[in-house]
Steps between C-alpha positions, in 0.01 A plus 500: 500500500139456489314330234116502438380245250172410342367228317149517323580265214225252581215478716717543808558861608824546721723764645807473713776693645852374541815681681818365421371143445280497792115482433322765704138426379314353240139477399335272285142488350353218297138604458375617183707683240437871580863630527426848396279552798722286748871571446531861600310458811688184568836693448365771741391257778828319490708814533283648776529163695883515439490864629671597186430787249520415118795754484696234710514272228816476299410282222163393351461161320218333298434159348488600163391188317400291346141457643165683489529779247286733728661396821854571350398848383340591848812389680742643275320832493478516868865453537593725223260768662666461849845502355436802270365716802774420721787505256603138599630194279300196425553149402279267285512114625372207286188374647631161432834558684301621781302191516814279491641704789232399713691161543845608652753236444305238353689190383332459164427697187210750571229544233249783547204473300237768463155425355490690158161335392428298228723205610806726505722618775771761554809336618878471562738310698727587795762321711670576851889394466729769542215754579187534318477510114295459209573189279210519243368830394152618538256359228133453412428153390239224526513291821580193293812691372589609849479141628688357216790732571487396856520138426871558464535584875535240770263676718291806465350751746219670364352832647235747401135518425548262185536226753130534593412488146708240365630300822318174430638509135862563618478211750348269223803590274780512749395269788715545828766714288223785554527672815294800607551821715307496829197727515701793678724525223278430186378845438670825426698683787607849479782421754664269225476784286666741740781265581589450141469870437737559809769275316474694182546815682810366660642452138396853395219360270230740575310699243330847444132477547441608150665179361286242726260306275293194530630202327201299350650217304203509279249740347167556689179314414371818355792536275480146383143525419539841297791331303260199432221744379766675265605151351129420433462809311 
């Protein structure tokens, strides 16, 4: 089975093709957030380099959140459009799960943190024991609350763009119990989304393109500002 996966949930834009658990190719760009301009040409170039036609893809996958509201809409819309045109199944994968999957067979709890602005993060927790599994569901919370929760763990591996924003604070709170992913594994990778999608497909957990939706965790800034204006009235 060939899986085409994309992740546009952050500043990183990434596309990957996996066949039966083997990574065939992956493109990653971490330069300005212009995903609406870059993701489709990136997919086209990747397929061209792999000498594949989009019709050769059996399953389409997208990181469906949490993350950038605009980025998630672009990625999910791209996958829905391709799947619709070719009548192929889709899978939505948590952005946080994808980040944690960047660190295979880690010995410690993995806590992805995505910068949600205003001292907040999107986070969850994962572990590799009998396979890869979620032990703390995705939430939006303050970085202080996140680190308070991590105090219960012996050691914690942090991954995601929240490390760049809050790394010094994390170290000041947790000291040597805070570990950080290497730069090569710190950001979103579509290959991780593809591998997780393949696992879901093996279990029969695919979706129709109509049911794929972004997972936001919280309301957009525009929605929050509108609610504040309504309250003042």
